[in-house]
XYZ file of C-alpha atoms in Angstrom:
664
model
C 103.791 -20.331 -57.264
C 104.354 -22.447 -54.168
C 102.461 -25.137 -52.278
C 103.085 -28.103 -49.958
C 101.923 -31.678 -50.512
C 102.718 -35.236 -49.375
C 103.993 -37.885 -51.769
C 102.249 -41.252 -51.969
C 102.968 -42.259 -55.566
C 106.123 -42.850 -57.557
C 105.893 -40.168 -60.239
C 105.120 -36.472 -59.839
C 103.733 -35.248 -63.144
C 103.302 -31.810 -64.603
C 100.604 -32.203 -67.204
C 101.120 -29.562 -69.817
C 98.986 -30.879 -72.656
C 95.719 -32.368 -71.411
C 93.615 -32.448 -68.281
C 92.191 -35.885 -68.983
C 94.882 -37.800 -67.049
C 94.096 -36.378 -63.633
C 92.252 -38.639 -61.276
C 92.414 -41.738 -63.499
C 93.547 -45.156 -62.222
C 94.216 -44.093 -58.655
C 96.236 -41.049 -59.623
C 96.318 -38.270 -57.018
C 95.359 -34.834 -58.292
C 97.361 -31.992 -56.774
C 95.798 -29.152 -58.759
C 94.370 -28.631 -62.223
C 93.866 -24.860 -61.819
C 90.210 -25.041 -62.891
C 88.863 -23.260 -59.807
C 87.986 -19.612 -59.230
C 91.180 -18.945 -57.211
C 94.661 -20.311 -56.496
C 93.555 -22.602 -53.677
C 96.531 -23.831 -51.606
C 99.026 -22.225 -53.944
C 100.660 -18.940 -52.972
C 101.739 -16.523 -55.715
C 104.573 -14.012 -55.561
C 105.562 -11.244 -57.945
C 103.583 -9.358 -60.576
C 103.094 -12.068 -63.186
C 99.888 -13.566 -61.765
C 96.317 -12.412 -61.936
C 93.734 -12.913 -59.140
C 92.828 -16.384 -60.475
C 94.213 -19.003 -62.877
C 93.985 -17.962 -66.503
C 91.327 -19.452 -68.771
C 93.276 -19.377 -72.032
C 95.644 -16.422 -72.454
C 95.609 -14.053 -69.459
C 94.666 -10.603 -70.616
C 97.737 -8.913 -69.147
C 100.089 -11.475 -70.625
C 98.634 -11.985 -74.062
C 100.527 -15.248 -74.443
C 99.715 -18.840 -75.176
C 101.783 -21.831 -76.184
C 101.949 -25.523 -76.949
C 102.153 -27.483 -73.707
C 103.648 -30.915 -73.108
C 103.638 -33.557 -70.404
C 106.667 -33.880 -68.164
C 107.294 -36.009 -65.077
C 109.629 -36.173 -62.100
C 110.704 -39.406 -60.409
C 110.029 -38.933 -56.680
C 110.410 -42.556 -55.562
C 113.284 -41.566 -53.247
C 110.950 -39.263 -51.304
C 107.809 -41.388 -50.827
C 105.996 -40.633 -47.588
C 107.648 -37.264 -47.170
C 106.071 -33.839 -47.289
C 107.542 -31.723 -50.067
C 107.352 -28.117 -51.148
C 106.496 -27.518 -54.811
C 107.578 -24.305 -56.456
C 107.268 -23.006 -60.007
C 109.711 -20.150 -60.459
C 110.636 -17.951 -63.385
C 113.945 -16.245 -62.637
C 114.466 -14.885 -66.127
C 114.093 -11.253 -67.145
C 111.496 -12.020 -69.788
C 109.304 -14.766 -71.165
C 106.674 -16.768 -69.315
C 105.757 -20.149 -67.872
C 102.535 -21.930 -68.744
C 101.493 -24.832 -66.501
C 98.336 -26.896 -66.242
C 97.529 -30.029 -64.242
C 99.746 -31.454 -61.471
C 99.182 -35.002 -60.220
C 100.901 -38.036 -58.724
C 100.902 -41.446 -60.346
C 102.547 -44.881 -60.232
C 102.546 -45.048 -64.035
C 105.165 -43.296 -66.102
C 103.197 -41.375 -68.732
C 103.392 -42.545 -72.323
C 105.422 -39.984 -74.269
C 103.434 -37.532 -76.265
C 103.570 -37.370 -80.028
C 106.689 -35.196 -79.803
C 108.891 -38.176 -78.861
C 109.916 -41.485 -80.353
C 110.210 -44.278 -77.800
C 112.059 -47.602 -78.028
C 112.711 -50.380 -75.533
C 116.364 -51.492 -75.389
C 117.735 -54.678 -73.885
C 121.209 -53.692 -72.717
C 122.917 -56.987 -73.505
C 126.033 -55.642 -75.240
C 128.678 -53.144 -74.153
C 128.404 -50.317 -76.690
C 125.705 -47.945 -77.890
C 127.021 -46.014 -80.917
C 125.621 -42.545 -81.640
C 125.840 -40.955 -85.139
C 126.944 -37.372 -84.493
C 127.341 -34.286 -86.636
C 128.066 -31.124 -84.652
C 126.356 -29.016 -87.324
C 123.060 -30.910 -87.150
C 120.040 -29.783 -85.098
C 120.086 -30.792 -81.449
C 117.299 -32.934 -80.092
C 116.532 -34.085 -76.612
C 117.363 -37.681 -75.679
C 116.433 -39.422 -72.422
C 116.961 -42.978 -71.167
C 114.926 -44.577 -68.368
C 115.548 -47.757 -66.380
C 112.788 -48.975 -64.045
C 110.991 -45.688 -64.643
C 113.935 -43.605 -63.443
C 115.782 -41.291 -65.807
C 119.444 -42.323 -65.865
C 120.619 -40.376 -68.893
C 119.634 -37.104 -70.552
C 121.393 -35.125 -73.243
C 120.929 -32.741 -76.147
C 122.330 -34.639 -79.143
C 123.005 -33.575 -82.782
C 122.049 -36.872 -84.452
C 122.863 -37.320 -88.148
C 122.575 -40.661 -89.941
C 123.416 -39.452 -93.442
C 126.551 -37.418 -92.719
C 127.915 -38.441 -89.319
C 131.247 -36.862 -88.489
C 131.781 -39.605 -85.921
C 130.034 -42.486 -84.185
C 130.436 -41.774 -80.488
C 130.501 -44.965 -78.383
C 128.764 -44.955 -74.993
C 129.924 -47.671 -72.586
C 126.883 -49.489 -71.145
C 128.874 -51.669 -68.715
C 127.212 -50.303 -65.532
C 123.764 -51.236 -66.940
C 124.410 -54.564 -68.689
C 121.541 -57.013 -68.250
C 118.969 -54.279 -67.700
C 116.128 -53.107 -69.927
C 115.955 -49.424 -70.786
C 113.464 -47.122 -72.455
C 114.897 -44.643 -74.956
C 113.103 -41.414 -75.838
C 114.214 -39.091 -78.641
C 112.563 -35.780 -79.391
C 110.933 -35.515 -82.813
C 112.035 -32.707 -85.095
C 110.300 -31.471 -88.213
C 112.196 -30.937 -91.437
C 115.294 -33.002 -90.634
C 116.608 -35.701 -92.949
C 117.588 -38.087 -90.158
C 114.209 -38.627 -88.519
C 114.048 -39.537 -84.864
C 112.415 -42.827 -85.840
C 115.389 -43.689 -88.050
C 117.857 -42.655 -85.359
C 116.074 -44.732 -82.721
C 116.165 -47.753 -85.022
C 119.975 -47.721 -85.252
C 120.573 -47.132 -81.541
C 120.955 -50.797 -80.715
C 123.577 -52.182 -78.292
C 126.611 -53.634 -80.053
C 129.726 -55.640 -79.212
C 131.860 -53.186 -81.171
C 132.554 -49.494 -81.466
C 131.564 -48.349 -84.962
C 134.581 -46.011 -85.145
C 136.840 -48.441 -83.298
C 139.432 -48.927 -86.091
C 140.248 -45.205 -86.284
C 140.039 -44.149 -82.622
C 143.542 -43.443 -81.219
C 144.963 -43.770 -84.730
C 144.314 -40.206 -85.901
C 147.480 -38.402 -87.134
C 147.310 -35.611 -84.553
C 145.893 -37.665 -81.659
C 148.189 -37.029 -78.640
C 150.278 -40.135 -78.038
C 151.144 -39.907 -74.335
C 148.731 -37.315 -72.917
C 145.336 -38.585 -71.773
C 142.459 -38.040 -74.201
C 139.018 -39.706 -74.177
C 137.902 -41.657 -77.236
C 135.697 -38.717 -78.203
C 134.461 -35.639 -76.420
C 135.794 -32.771 -74.384
C 138.188 -33.289 -71.482
C 138.314 -29.965 -69.667
C 138.489 -29.222 -65.908
C 140.229 -31.996 -63.971
C 137.728 -33.470 -61.494
C 137.641 -36.199 -58.880
C 141.372 -36.989 -58.806
C 141.962 -39.664 -56.167
C 144.278 -42.621 -55.564
C 142.873 -45.837 -54.142
C 144.507 -49.251 -53.769
C 146.906 -49.052 -56.682
C 144.706 -47.046 -59.055
C 144.762 -43.368 -59.956
C 141.252 -42.138 -60.802
C 141.165 -39.257 -63.263
C 137.888 -37.394 -63.713
C 137.317 -34.493 -66.058
C 134.534 -32.284 -67.325
C 133.283 -33.708 -70.591
C 130.728 -33.351 -73.328
C 130.435 -37.022 -74.334
C 129.147 -36.157 -77.808
C 131.826 -33.498 -78.283
C 129.399 -30.614 -78.490
C 126.435 -28.735 -77.110
C 124.163 -25.904 -78.194
C 125.816 -22.615 -77.398
C 122.920 -21.562 -75.198
C 122.952 -24.750 -73.093
C 125.268 -25.892 -70.330
C 123.130 -28.873 -69.385
C 125.264 -31.459 -71.231
C 128.341 -31.252 -68.996
C 129.212 -34.260 -66.881
C 132.250 -36.215 -65.613
C 134.419 -38.475 -67.738
C 136.455 -41.150 -65.967
C 139.729 -43.013 -66.503
C 142.026 -45.083 -64.282
C 145.727 -45.840 -64.339
C 148.142 -47.928 -62.305
C 151.233 -46.012 -63.403
C 150.072 -42.460 -64.323
C 150.976 -42.975 -67.987
C 148.748 -45.801 -69.303
C 145.056 -44.955 -68.924
C 141.899 -47.045 -69.253
C 138.771 -45.065 -70.069
C 135.804 -46.131 -67.930
C 132.097 -45.333 -68.304
C 131.102 -41.823 -67.275
C 130.754 -41.143 -63.573
C 127.237 -39.822 -64.188
C 124.890 -38.423 -66.797
C 122.958 -35.146 -66.473
C 119.659 -35.704 -64.694
C 116.849 -33.837 -62.928
C 119.309 -32.317 -60.472
C 121.246 -30.754 -63.311
C 124.466 -31.161 -65.182
C 127.505 -32.343 -63.251
C 129.989 -29.503 -63.048
C 133.381 -29.604 -61.349
C 134.221 -31.237 -58.035
C 136.518 -33.719 -56.326
C 136.687 -37.222 -54.855
C 138.094 -38.977 -51.787
C 138.597 -42.513 -50.537
C 136.571 -42.829 -47.325
C 138.829 -45.480 -45.801
C 137.358 -44.995 -42.311
C 133.774 -45.245 -43.645
C 132.877 -41.963 -41.984
C 129.811 -41.569 -44.229
C 128.580 -45.124 -43.614
C 128.351 -46.006 -47.313
C 130.487 -49.159 -47.162
C 128.686 -52.378 -48.088
C 131.500 -54.791 -48.940
C 135.249 -55.234 -48.750
C 136.224 -52.102 -50.653
C 136.413 -48.665 -49.050
C 133.884 -46.290 -50.597
C 135.031 -43.731 -53.111
C 132.984 -40.568 -52.640
C 132.615 -37.882 -55.306
C 131.458 -34.311 -54.683
C 130.123 -32.415 -57.676
C 128.302 -29.242 -58.593
C 124.732 -30.003 -59.665
C 123.955 -27.123 -61.990
C 120.425 -26.946 -63.362
C 121.367 -24.679 -66.222
C 119.276 -24.434 -69.350
C 118.311 -27.997 -70.233
C 114.694 -28.931 -70.987
C 114.604 -31.859 -68.522
C 115.773 -29.703 -65.599
C 113.369 -27.819 -63.344
C 113.134 -24.137 -64.170
C 114.607 -21.736 -61.626
C 116.810 -24.304 -59.883
C 120.274 -23.104 -58.908
C 123.645 -24.743 -58.329
C 123.942 -27.061 -55.324
C 126.645 -29.412 -54.045
C 125.804 -33.094 -54.366
C 127.527 -36.331 -53.482
C 127.761 -39.824 -54.984
C 129.578 -42.947 -53.829
C 130.996 -46.184 -55.200
C 131.622 -49.505 -53.468
C 133.242 -51.205 -56.461
C 136.413 -49.155 -57.026
C 134.617 -46.450 -58.986
C 133.070 -48.701 -61.626
C 129.489 -47.756 -60.724
C 128.175 -44.796 -58.749
C 125.108 -44.170 -56.585
C 123.884 -40.649 -55.974
C 123.270 -39.917 -52.304
C 119.554 -39.776 -51.490
C 120.150 -36.875 -49.097
C 121.393 -34.565 -51.859
C 122.073 -31.722 -51.873
C 124.598 -31.868 -49.047
C 125.053 -28.098 -49.405
C 122.127 -26.048 -50.723
C 122.650 -23.033 -52.891
C 124.658 -20.301 -51.179
C 125.142 -18.058 -54.187
C 123.728 -18.517 -57.673
C 126.774 -20.249 -59.177
C 128.616 -21.579 -56.120
C 130.581 -24.578 -57.351
C 133.751 -26.687 -57.562
C 133.956 -28.361 -54.113
C 137.457 -29.637 -53.268
C 137.319 -32.115 -50.364
C 140.308 -33.457 -48.404
C 141.022 -35.221 -45.127
C 142.651 -33.200 -42.323
C 144.478 -35.776 -40.249
C 145.329 -33.696 -37.125
C 141.655 -32.882 -36.573
C 140.295 -36.207 -37.863
C 137.779 -34.392 -40.042
C 137.030 -33.537 -43.649
C 137.592 -30.114 -45.208
C 135.787 -28.641 -48.211
C 136.912 -25.570 -50.132
C 133.895 -24.213 -52.044
C 133.973 -21.424 -54.602
C 131.156 -18.927 -53.906
C 131.503 -15.917 -56.234
C 134.008 -13.320 -57.495
C 137.147 -14.131 -55.463
C 135.454 -15.651 -52.391
C 135.759 -19.261 -51.200
C 134.205 -20.874 -48.125
C 136.074 -23.338 -45.903
C 133.730 -25.969 -44.463
C 134.339 -29.002 -42.232
C 132.536 -32.285 -41.616
C 133.057 -35.542 -39.736
C 130.766 -37.648 -41.947
C 130.809 -36.015 -45.417
C 127.050 -35.390 -45.149
C 126.742 -32.446 -42.783
C 128.969 -29.439 -43.294
C 129.708 -26.346 -41.228
C 131.217 -23.136 -42.558
C 134.376 -22.231 -40.657
C 136.062 -19.401 -42.563
C 136.631 -17.739 -45.918
C 139.546 -17.443 -48.322
C 139.718 -14.453 -50.653
C 141.617 -14.467 -53.934
C 141.585 -16.212 -57.322
C 138.574 -17.533 -59.217
C 136.778 -20.947 -59.097
C 138.249 -24.515 -59.126
C 140.227 -24.398 -55.835
C 142.761 -26.825 -54.422
C 144.431 -27.029 -51.019
C 147.242 -29.376 -50.021
C 150.309 -29.686 -47.788
C 153.953 -30.251 -48.751
C 157.283 -30.332 -46.918
C 159.792 -27.621 -47.816
C 162.809 -29.171 -49.527
C 161.792 -32.574 -48.165
C 161.949 -31.463 -44.526
C 158.974 -33.092 -42.781
C 159.417 -30.749 -39.827
C 158.873 -27.743 -42.063
C 155.584 -28.226 -43.886
C 153.511 -25.591 -45.678
C 150.024 -25.474 -47.202
C 149.383 -24.374 -50.780
C 146.130 -22.818 -52.022
C 145.409 -22.858 -55.775
C 142.887 -21.081 -57.974
C 141.656 -22.186 -61.386
C 144.463 -20.423 -63.270
C 146.924 -22.257 -60.967
C 148.317 -19.112 -59.414
C 148.931 -19.959 -55.783
C 149.807 -18.736 -52.307
C 151.739 -20.554 -49.585
C 150.617 -20.425 -45.981
C 149.422 -22.308 -42.920
C 146.196 -24.189 -42.271
C 144.777 -25.293 -38.915
C 141.947 -27.423 -40.270
C 139.486 -24.535 -40.365
C 141.322 -21.420 -41.520
C 143.966 -20.830 -44.177
C 146.447 -18.038 -43.428
C 148.530 -16.799 -46.407
C 152.237 -16.258 -45.745
C 153.246 -15.180 -49.254
C 151.865 -13.072 -52.028
C 150.338 -14.577 -55.155
C 152.786 -16.561 -57.275
C 152.458 -17.766 -60.838
C 152.520 -21.490 -61.560
C 153.500 -21.399 -65.234
C 154.568 -19.202 -68.131
C 152.111 -19.945 -70.905
C 149.466 -18.650 -73.309
C 146.438 -20.013 -71.493
C 147.139 -23.586 -72.563
C 146.006 -25.015 -69.221
C 143.365 -24.375 -66.556
C 141.433 -25.887 -63.626
C 143.955 -28.305 -62.151
C 143.883 -30.678 -59.192
C 146.287 -32.872 -57.281
C 145.340 -36.487 -56.605
C 144.003 -37.067 -53.111
C 145.441 -39.891 -50.982
C 148.591 -40.733 -52.981
C 150.951 -42.717 -50.683
C 153.828 -40.993 -48.881
C 152.265 -37.559 -49.267
C 153.184 -37.368 -52.945
C 151.367 -34.571 -54.784
C 150.685 -35.397 -58.439
C 149.148 -32.579 -60.476
C 147.080 -32.620 -63.690
C 145.171 -29.838 -65.485
C 143.038 -29.469 -68.551
C 145.092 -28.661 -71.654
C 143.707 -26.104 -74.081
C 143.981 -28.053 -77.322
C 140.353 -28.300 -78.388
C 140.553 -25.887 -81.317
C 143.149 -27.958 -83.193
C 140.788 -30.002 -85.370
C 140.546 -33.113 -83.202
C 137.155 -33.925 -81.623
C 138.642 -34.581 -78.188
C 140.008 -32.646 -75.244
C 143.222 -33.449 -73.401
C 144.827 -33.397 -69.959
C 148.367 -32.222 -69.249
C 151.027 -34.787 -68.432
C 151.107 -35.636 -64.687
C 153.652 -33.623 -62.708
C 155.177 -34.114 -59.267
C 154.961 -30.963 -57.127
C 157.528 -29.953 -54.522
C 158.284 -26.830 -52.472
C 161.882 -25.621 -52.538
C 163.784 -22.565 -51.267
C 164.921 -20.159 -53.990
C 167.043 -17.749 -51.963
C 166.282 -14.726 -49.848
C 164.136 -16.839 -47.549
C 161.599 -17.403 -50.333
C 159.879 -20.650 -51.307
C 158.444 -21.602 -54.697
C 156.594 -24.490 -56.287
C 158.624 -26.812 -58.505
C 156.878 -29.079 -61.022
C 158.438 -31.938 -62.957
C 157.233 -34.870 -65.067
C 156.489 -37.982 -63.020
C 159.340 -40.510 -63.327
C 156.879 -43.137 -64.564
C 157.323 -41.581 -68.023
C 160.384 -43.808 -68.367
C 157.998 -46.699 -69.054
C 157.336 -45.066 -72.427
C 160.973 -44.813 -73.507
C 161.301 -46.668 -76.778
C 164.707 -45.682 -78.138
C 167.173 -43.235 -76.609
C 169.871 -41.051 -78.165
C 172.618 -39.861 -75.815
C 174.995 -37.126 -76.942
C 178.453 -37.610 -75.372
C 179.173 -35.553 -72.272
C 181.583 -32.691 -72.990
C 180.770 -32.376 -76.700
C 180.955 -28.807 -77.960
C 178.277 -27.256 -80.123
C 179.615 -24.443 -82.315
C 177.955 -21.973 -84.714
C 177.046 -23.169 -88.209
C 177.515 -26.831 -87.235
C 174.065 -27.963 -86.039
C 173.625 -31.291 -84.343
C 171.124 -33.486 -86.205
C 170.391 -36.705 -84.311
C 168.581 -39.348 -86.356
C 165.312 -39.802 -84.525
C 162.062 -41.552 -85.364
C 158.528 -40.709 -84.394
C 157.030 -37.398 -83.308
C 156.898 -37.725 -79.513
C 159.926 -37.161 -77.296
C 161.247 -36.566 -73.802
C 164.344 -34.367 -74.100
C 166.580 -33.936 -71.035
C 169.472 -31.492 -71.378
C 172.046 -29.608 -69.336
C 174.215 -27.128 -71.225
C 177.157 -25.011 -70.110
C 177.347 -21.596 -71.826
C 180.770 -21.018 -73.376
C 180.284 -17.766 -75.267
C 177.071 -18.573 -77.153
C 174.368 -15.938 -77.328
C 171.596 -18.486 -77.894
C 170.861 -22.199 -78.011
C 168.061 -23.361 -80.316
C 166.098 -26.582 -80.615
C 164.358 -26.869 -83.983
C 161.658 -29.579 -84.079
C 159.300 -30.254 -87.003
C 159.400 -26.673 -88.226
C 159.086 -25.031 -84.801
C 161.822 -23.274 -82.806
C 162.384 -23.315 -79.066
C 164.987 -20.624 -78.385
C 167.074 -20.236 -75.235
C 168.432 -16.677 -75.232
C 171.603 -16.836 -73.118
C 172.010 -13.054 -73.041
C 168.479 -12.231 -71.867
C 168.409 -15.539 -69.927
C 165.006 -16.293 -71.377
C 163.276 -19.241 -73.040
C 161.254 -18.191 -76.092
C 158.722 -20.133 -78.107
C 156.975 -18.576 -81.083
C 154.732 -20.904 -83.053
C 153.331 -18.634 -85.748
C 152.211 -15.104 -86.578
C 148.763 -16.012 -85.254
C 150.067 -16.855 -81.793
C 151.991 -14.607 -79.454
C 155.396 -15.491 -78.077
C 155.781 -17.565 -74.906
C 158.675 -16.619 -72.643
C 160.038 -17.973 -69.364
C 163.121 -17.159 -67.263
C 166.363 -19.084 -67.432
C 168.691 -19.378 -64.439
C 172.053 -21.051 -63.974
C 172.023 -24.022 -61.618
C 175.562 -25.053 -60.696
C 176.760 -23.201 -63.797
C 174.402 -25.060 -66.129
C 171.143 -24.377 -67.943
C 168.788 -27.255 -67.139
C 166.143 -28.023 -69.781
C 163.431 -30.699 -69.987
C 160.990 -30.787 -72.908
C 158.047 -33.130 -73.546
C 156.860 -33.068 -77.166
C 153.541 -34.606 -78.217
C 151.609 -34.237 -81.477
C 149.862 -30.980 -80.535
C 151.377 -30.021 -77.189
C 154.779 -29.103 -75.760
C 155.674 -28.878 -72.060
C 158.931 -27.049 -71.306
C 160.682 -27.141 -67.900
C 163.760 -25.158 -66.924
C 165.788 -24.864 -63.719
C 164.859 -28.387 -62.626
C 161.155 -27.536 -62.827
C 161.113 -24.115 -61.220
C 159.739 -22.711 -64.474
C 157.068 -24.531 -66.499
C 155.566 -23.649 -69.880
C 152.782 -25.815 -71.310
C 152.130 -24.745 -74.895
C 149.600 -25.920 -77.478
C 151.223 -26.233 -80.861
C 150.627 -27.627 -84.325
C 153.485 -29.171 -86.268
C 153.501 -29.524 -90.067
C 152.970 -33.240 -90.644
C 155.340 -33.204 -93.629
C 158.246 -31.670 -91.682
C 160.609 -34.158 -89.974
C 163.402 -31.688 -89.171
C 165.129 -32.099 -85.801
C 168.314 -30.237 -84.882
C 170.172 -28.352 -82.171
C 172.253 -25.263 -82.916
C 173.934 -22.248 -81.317
C 174.421 -18.613 -82.250
C 177.257 -16.208 -81.434
C 179.545 -18.675 -79.690
C 179.828 -22.145 -78.208
C 178.138 -24.265 -75.581
C 179.335 -27.431 -73.906
C 176.863 -30.286 -73.675
C 176.928 -31.705 -70.162
C 173.890 -33.889 -70.918
C 171.615 -34.268 -73.910
C 169.334 -37.314 -73.869
C 166.598 -37.650 -76.450
C 164.069 -40.377 -75.662
C 161.566 -41.463 -78.304
C 158.219 -42.157 -76.642
C 155.829 -44.920 -77.597
C 152.099 -44.372 -77.676
C 150.032 -45.251 -74.630
C 147.092 -46.234 -76.848
C 145.930 -49.349 -78.625
C 143.825 -48.612 -81.708
C 140.133 -49.137 -81.002
C 140.615 -49.839 -77.287
C-alpha cells in the first residue's frame, strides 16, 4: 500500500495492537483503516481485497498478534513523505492497523521491559551465551533509537561478558528496551537489572590473555572482525574499520546485527579499540564501505579545527524486526569532526538509492588530476559502477567495470618506484586484481586477472588505507580464523604494496610486512652468514615465546628440500619442484606457492602468530596467509635439510612481543 502525507510531529507510529491511541493528545491520525474503502491509499498486487479487512480477510484466512512500533521522523519535519507498506517475500503476510503521528514516544507494550539508564560510566557489560535464545534490544536517547541488536542474553551461564564502550554518550540519559521471552531462565527483567554502566569490564582480567589470542594481529576484545572497512589515514592516525558482530553472534536467519568496529594506530602495529562507528538502526545494518579525510571540506561538514572524516557504508535493511519491511540496500554517509571518535549520520541519506537489490561496498577515493571524488560501487554478479562527485553528496555514474565479486578497491602505484610510470590497480573481494589505467571516470584494464596470494581462503575483502603520506599503499584484509575456538575475528598483518617488473614486460604486485613490525622485536637470534646446513644435523635455536618474524635467505648447495619445523607444524621448501608447501593436518588441504631464485638465493619471510602464519617468498612476490592451530604443549623449533646441503646467507629469528595489555 502507498500514500503521501506531511509530517508535523516527531514520531510516526504504526499501531499494531490497539486503535485507542489515535487522535489522543494532539496526535495526527493518518489512517485507521476503519472505512469502507482504502481512502488515499493505493494498493498494488493480488494480496488486497476491495476494502480493509474486518478481522481475517476471507481470501487470506490469517490473523496474528499485533504490536506497536514507531519511527523517529524528527529529521524530516515539515516535509511531504511517501509511505509504503511492501511485502517482497514469496509467502507470508503483513497485518497493519492504525497509523498516526505523535510527539510522544509510545510506552512499550507488555512484550518489552524498559529501564532508564544514566550513562555516567564507560562500560555496559552484556552477559552472552551464543546458544541462548535471541531477544530484541533497543536503546533510545532523546526519543531517537541509537542502538538495536538481537542479543542472546544469559545470566546463569554466560560464555562471556561483552563490554560496550559508552564513551560517545557519556553524560546522557538513555532508555533501554529488551524484548520479553517466555520460558527462559534469564528473564528480561533480570537482564535489564544487571545492565548498569560500570567503570570496569567484567571480563577485563582475561581479555587479551587467552592462550590462543593472536599476539600481534589486530583482534577486537570480543566479536567478529571480518571485511576491512573505512581504512583511512588522518593526521598521524591509521583508522581501521571492520565488519563486526559486537556480541560475537547472530541468528542464522538474520543479517541485521552487522555493523562497523573501529580501531586506531599511530604505527600500524599497536592498536587502540574505539567505540563502534555505528549501531544498526532504522536504515538497516551497516555493511561494508570505506572512509576518506575531506581535507578540502568539499561536503561542508567541517565545524572546528579538524578536517572531517567521512564514512560511506551500505545500509542493508535485511531481516531485523526494527527495520522497515521491504527496504533494500542503499549507500549512506556519516561524518566525524573529532578525529573519528563520534559520528553523525548525514540527514540527506541515502546518497545513492537502491540500484540493484544488494548493491553494496562503496570504495571512495580522491582523484587529484580532476579534483573530484570517485566511488566504485558493487552492483551485482561481476558488475561495478564508477561514479564521481565534487561534494560527496551528489553522485553521477560515469562507467562500469566488469570482473570479480563485491568489496572493490582502486588505487595507483608507481612501477618499480618510477613516478613517471604509474599504473592503477583494481581489486575484487578475493584480492585477485588487474592492472590498468584510469582517467578519473573510466578504468581500462591492461593485464589479465592476476592472483594476489596462494592460500586456502584464509583472507578476504581487503582494502588499502586512503590518504597515507607519500602515496604509500598499506593493505589489510580479514583473516579467516573464526572457527578456531576464540570468540573474536582477526585482521591480517598490514602489508606494503608495490608494483615491480617480473620479466617479459610483465608487472606484478609485491606485498611485504610493514617495517614498523621492528617495534615488536623483543629478542633476536642471528645465524652466522655462510653457515652450512647438512642432512641429519638440524639447527635448533633456543627461542622463547610463540610469535616470530623469521627472515631468511638460503643458497641451495645440493639439498632437495629445506624444512622449518615449528610447534609440530612443517613448512617445506621443495628445492627440486621449487615450491613452498604447508600441510597442517589431514583435515586441511596442502598450501603451495612458487619459489624462484633471486640473485641465486631463495628469499623467505615468515610471520608466526598463535593461530595464523603469513609466508612471503621472492621478496614478497608470493604471499601465503594460512590459518593454523599449533599444539600448545609442543615447543619444537628447528631447521633441517634433505638430500644435500644449503648455505645460510641470512637467518634472523626475531621473537615478537604482544601488542596487547591485559584488560585494555
